[in-house]
């Protein structure tokens, strides 16, 4: 009986904490239980004393707030002030930029799935759909990726079409002459363009993400909007934004570029303005830009504006024909053809009116950039990453059916199936995250942490997809030429790994480093209070937050154990038979992530910044929890289609296995080995549950990639992928070969059976199809169809070759 009393007590404590029962009611219930236990006579007195002591240890501080604040909260506040380093101005701006959305739910450890599923399904307005089906398709058909690479530029007719059709004006509202499209439409457009040409997509996406238009819309004066936005919308101005320089890459705060407040001549008058000196590089559209957005540090040595000399980072708009502006020669990022290059300014004078938002925005450039980057990065690079996976899915699935080795299609080999599954599964998972994050922007969010997750995860997974596609295609993929649809994509993929914050820094420093402070329910408030500990009321406010934080941590610890033992079945979750278990698994891992994030912050404090590998593992766990959430949201948005069960299962098994792997790696390297072992038992009481997609699941995904294009599962995966119809184009030829070979499968089986069975003995070097026709194995229609299929196959597997004179450089030519 005593054992039963103690077991019920332990279970009750865990359940109360898991249910987030308020402290005082929970203590009252425990007191009643201990009284009942004492009255039963089953427990000895010494044991009751031992049980009442922890009850009193918790109850007395709760019931005596003055005692608690003096002996618990005040020392904790002092410790926090010493342990956590003060936030620099740039760090605070980065942390406070954007908004907290689903990432906050995951950091809380108790994601509200009903809230996620209630968000509206992303959809296109009629005008947006018409633009995708009209001008976007026309623009894709107008260009050839090979020809763009050869001329190192878009053709003139494409530039003219981009300007005339408003491709630079996707985000500009209609009242200023723009399209006023949604973030979802913007993402769909960039995705389709990128499946045709990365250079084309880069040219279009940059003016619509981090650039003058976005900054003007958010921070510009109405006069600036009225002047510049119509000109940008019509293509009369080509914008670029100059942020990165030789000494300031990912650490943009280190830029040496300066703007000094002074007086100078402007249009015949002496006005108050800025004398600018800068040197920038890697600026997309820089070589052709007419309007340059510029970031620089502002100084006022003559105190023309006030007492301060160093005013912080500011942003200005500089027409590129302004005296002193130097547009440099072009960069060639891995031989990519999109316009990119350096620029500089030497003693360039502009009036203060050229500051975005005017003089009141002096020194506010960094938060302006962070806000805009959180939106643009949620759309542009995720769209490019998803496009790579979609394109690789399409061509690899077709090619693995068209190309044969050892008398069998490549898709029959398990090694190829493994690679195909990684491509197709990633494509569906990546697209789910892209769709959800663009929808968040349309809901008014500015998801800074989630945009960093997508930037890292989708560009890295794109790199994995193109690597697998290259392996599947073999020699076809490495012979450069107009019929190679993979090589330029392979060349350019590292560009997207590098831009907008190198991926190593994004993973190791930004995702969790920014997310821990920004998304944690209590940490930012605690840090803020630690910074003003001596002010009146700070201790009382901190005391309230600390109690909530302790309850949060205890609740997550209980949830981690309870859900780990019960497989998450003790929680009510939405979903159908295919998805419910995955909601439960994400609940379990979200609680574990929230617990470990708290303990790492408690154990390491400010040193967590320097323990980048621990921070990276926490970033990985958060990232995979988000990707899994996005996959579930997409599946339910589409009405839980049965044909997508395999895609859902692959996406979730992948996400959950990677999240568990990250948490297990964190625990194996946790500071303090005994604590790490104890936490491992808490987080994985029954061991790890997910090891990644099975061989059987991989085979199912690979099989989907080899289906006809009208198959619902494949259509969902390839949605938005540009697929030309004409067999004169490489993808069109691949499409034609796949269709002809699929249609002639029965005839091919007849021929193989006859050859293997000895019914047919064609002479060496002769055409077996002609022999089969002559022998009556095939009729004329079957033979003709089979011959056409083989000709189409040969066209696909052939690679380009060049005459020596075609490759010889002429005088003055550079390649």
mmCIF file of C-alpha atoms in Angstrom, residues 306-441:
data_model
loop_
_atom_site.group_PDB
_atom_site.id
_atom_site.type_symbol
_atom_site.label_atom_id
_atom_site.label_comp_id
_atom_site.label_asym_id
_atom_site.label_seq_id
_atom_site.Cartn_x
_atom_site.Cartn_y
_atom_site.Cartn_z
ATOM 1 C CA UNK A 306 22.670 67.802 -31.935
ATOM 2 C CA UNK A 307 25.170 66.763 -29.273
ATOM 3 C CA UNK A 308 25.956 63.254 -30.531
ATOM 4 C CA UNK A 309 28.712 62.627 -33.052
ATOM 5 C CA UNK A 310 28.097 58.944 -33.839
ATOM 6 C CA UNK A 311 24.492 58.563 -34.977
ATOM 7 C CA UNK A 312 24.420 54.924 -36.106
ATOM 8 C CA UNK A 313 23.590 53.225 -39.386
ATOM 9 C CA UNK A 314 21.390 55.142 -41.825
ATOM 10 C CA UNK A 315 19.922 54.361 -45.232
ATOM 11 C CA UNK A 316 19.737 56.654 -48.240
ATOM 12 C CA UNK A 317 18.691 56.568 -51.886
ATOM 13 C CA UNK A 318 21.399 57.661 -54.321
ATOM 14 C CA UNK A 319 20.752 58.064 -58.063
ATOM 15 C CA UNK A 320 23.703 56.369 -59.715
ATOM 16 C CA UNK A 321 24.365 59.397 -61.935
ATOM 17 C CA UNK A 322 25.140 61.515 -58.856
ATOM 18 C CA UNK A 323 28.677 62.980 -59.096
ATOM 19 C CA UNK A 324 31.198 60.806 -57.265
ATOM 20 C CA UNK A 325 29.289 57.518 -57.644
ATOM 21 C CA UNK A 326 31.448 54.821 -59.212
ATOM 22 C CA UNK A 327 29.787 51.733 -60.696
ATOM 23 C CA UNK A 328 32.489 49.074 -60.867
ATOM 24 C CA UNK A 329 32.996 46.191 -63.206
ATOM 25 C CA UNK A 330 30.989 42.986 -62.891
ATOM 26 C CA UNK A 331 31.426 40.058 -60.552
ATOM 27 C CA UNK A 332 30.810 36.563 -61.957
ATOM 28 C CA UNK A 333 29.496 34.527 -58.997
ATOM 29 C CA UNK A 334 30.353 30.979 -60.091
ATOM 30 C CA UNK A 335 29.798 32.028 -63.701
ATOM 31 C CA UNK A 336 26.202 33.072 -62.964
ATOM 32 C CA UNK A 337 24.810 35.628 -65.393
ATOM 33 C CA UNK A 338 22.644 37.770 -63.133
ATOM 34 C CA UNK A 339 23.959 41.310 -62.832
ATOM 35 C CA UNK A 340 26.206 41.616 -59.808
ATOM 36 C CA UNK A 341 29.130 43.884 -59.073
ATOM 37 C CA UNK A 342 30.872 46.440 -56.856
ATOM 38 C CA UNK A 343 30.251 50.135 -56.483
ATOM 39 C CA UNK A 344 31.823 52.965 -54.545
ATOM 40 C CA UNK A 345 31.384 56.614 -53.728
ATOM 41 C CA UNK A 346 33.992 59.309 -53.246
ATOM 42 C CA UNK A 347 32.832 62.472 -51.462
ATOM 43 C CA UNK A 348 29.303 62.087 -52.802
ATOM 44 C CA UNK A 349 27.087 64.892 -51.494
ATOM 45 C CA UNK A 350 23.309 64.440 -51.180
ATOM 46 C CA UNK A 351 20.742 66.410 -49.137
ATOM 47 C CA UNK A 352 19.186 64.915 -46.018
ATOM 48 C CA UNK A 353 15.997 64.431 -48.019
ATOM 49 C CA UNK A 354 17.727 61.482 -49.688
ATOM 50 C CA UNK A 355 17.616 59.580 -46.411
ATOM 51 C CA UNK A 356 14.851 56.976 -46.541
ATOM 52 C CA UNK A 357 12.182 58.484 -44.320
ATOM 53 C CA UNK A 358 14.007 61.805 -43.991
ATOM 54 C CA UNK A 359 16.186 63.140 -41.198
ATOM 55 C CA UNK A 360 14.071 61.610 -38.409
ATOM 56 C CA UNK A 361 15.238 58.165 -39.597
ATOM 57 C CA UNK A 362 18.940 58.960 -39.128
ATOM 58 C CA UNK A 363 20.596 56.147 -37.176
ATOM 59 C CA UNK A 364 17.630 53.782 -37.529
ATOM 60 C CA UNK A 365 18.938 51.940 -40.566
ATOM 61 C CA UNK A 366 19.806 48.670 -38.846
ATOM 62 C CA UNK A 367 16.317 47.935 -37.466
ATOM 63 C CA UNK A 368 14.893 49.052 -40.824
ATOM 64 C CA UNK A 369 17.085 46.497 -42.587
ATOM 65 C CA UNK A 370 16.306 43.738 -40.106
ATOM 66 C CA UNK A 371 12.558 44.280 -40.463
ATOM 67 C CA UNK A 372 12.697 44.208 -44.248
ATOM 68 C CA UNK A 373 15.099 41.292 -44.367
ATOM 69 C CA UNK A 374 12.769 39.169 -42.225
ATOM 70 C CA UNK A 375 10.073 39.575 -44.879
ATOM 71 C CA UNK A 376 12.169 39.351 -48.048
ATOM 72 C CA UNK A 377 14.151 36.377 -46.765
ATOM 73 C CA UNK A 378 10.870 34.588 -46.026
ATOM 74 C CA UNK A 379 10.051 34.597 -49.734
ATOM 75 C CA UNK A 380 12.988 34.871 -52.146
ATOM 76 C CA UNK A 381 15.556 32.267 -51.101
ATOM 77 C CA UNK A 382 12.948 29.735 -49.906
ATOM 78 C CA UNK A 383 11.319 29.994 -53.337
ATOM 79 C CA UNK A 384 14.665 29.378 -55.050
ATOM 80 C CA UNK A 385 15.476 26.441 -52.766
ATOM 81 C CA UNK A 386 12.084 24.833 -53.347
ATOM 82 C CA UNK A 387 12.433 25.377 -57.102
ATOM 83 C CA UNK A 388 15.721 23.444 -57.143
ATOM 84 C CA UNK A 389 14.079 20.493 -55.398
ATOM 85 C CA UNK A 390 11.033 20.599 -57.684
ATOM 86 C CA UNK A 391 13.140 20.813 -60.826
ATOM 87 C CA UNK A 392 15.407 17.975 -59.686
ATOM 88 C CA UNK A 393 12.342 15.882 -58.840
ATOM 89 C CA UNK A 394 10.905 16.380 -62.298
ATOM 90 C CA UNK A 395 14.000 15.661 -64.362
ATOM 91 C CA UNK A 396 15.359 12.884 -62.132
ATOM 92 C CA UNK A 397 12.048 11.047 -61.978
ATOM 93 C CA UNK A 398 11.721 11.207 -65.781
ATOM 94 C CA UNK A 399 15.363 10.433 -66.530
ATOM 95 C CA UNK A 400 15.465 7.430 -64.175
ATOM 96 C CA UNK A 401 12.652 5.907 -66.251
ATOM 97 C CA UNK A 402 14.094 6.857 -69.638
ATOM 98 C CA UNK A 403 17.703 5.784 -69.029
ATOM 99 C CA UNK A 404 18.437 2.074 -68.780
ATOM 100 C CA UNK A 405 21.403 0.106 -67.485
ATOM 101 C CA UNK A 406 21.749 -3.698 -67.462
ATOM 102 C CA UNK A 407 18.484 -3.887 -69.354
ATOM 103 C CA UNK A 408 16.482 -2.117 -66.632
ATOM 104 C CA UNK A 409 15.419 1.507 -66.013
ATOM 105 C CA UNK A 410 17.610 3.291 -63.464
ATOM 106 C CA UNK A 411 14.538 3.664 -61.245
ATOM 107 C CA UNK A 412 14.560 -0.116 -60.667
ATOM 108 C CA UNK A 413 17.793 0.062 -58.665
ATOM 109 C CA UNK A 414 17.478 0.602 -54.915
ATOM 110 C CA UNK A 415 20.468 2.933 -54.836
ATOM 111 C CA UNK A 416 18.758 5.201 -57.364
ATOM 112 C CA UNK A 417 15.502 4.921 -55.421
ATOM 113 C CA UNK A 418 17.274 6.159 -52.303
ATOM 114 C CA UNK A 419 18.520 9.245 -54.148
ATOM 115 C CA UNK A 420 15.139 9.828 -55.813
ATOM 116 C CA UNK A 421 13.426 9.615 -52.423
ATOM 117 C CA UNK A 422 15.743 12.204 -50.916
ATOM 118 C CA UNK A 423 14.977 14.533 -53.812
ATOM 119 C CA UNK A 424 11.201 14.030 -53.879
ATOM 120 C CA UNK A 425 10.693 13.894 -50.126
ATOM 121 C CA UNK A 426 12.747 17.037 -49.639
ATOM 122 C CA UNK A 427 10.837 18.788 -52.417
ATOM 123 C CA UNK A 428 7.472 18.213 -50.731
ATOM 124 C CA UNK A 429 8.807 19.071 -47.273
ATOM 125 C CA UNK A 430 10.610 22.218 -48.455
ATOM 126 C CA UNK A 431 7.588 23.414 -50.383
ATOM 127 C CA UNK A 432 5.416 22.944 -47.298
ATOM 128 C CA UNK A 433 7.703 25.249 -45.307
ATOM 129 C CA UNK A 434 7.836 27.772 -48.159
ATOM 130 C CA UNK A 435 4.040 27.922 -48.388
ATOM 131 C CA UNK A 436 3.503 28.264 -44.643
ATOM 132 C CA UNK A 437 6.078 31.011 -44.187
ATOM 133 C CA UNK A 438 4.787 33.071 -47.117
ATOM 134 C CA UNK A 439 1.317 32.710 -45.618
ATOM 135 C CA UNK A 440 2.648 34.063 -42.326
ATOM 136 C CA UNK A 441 3.818 37.183 -44.170
#
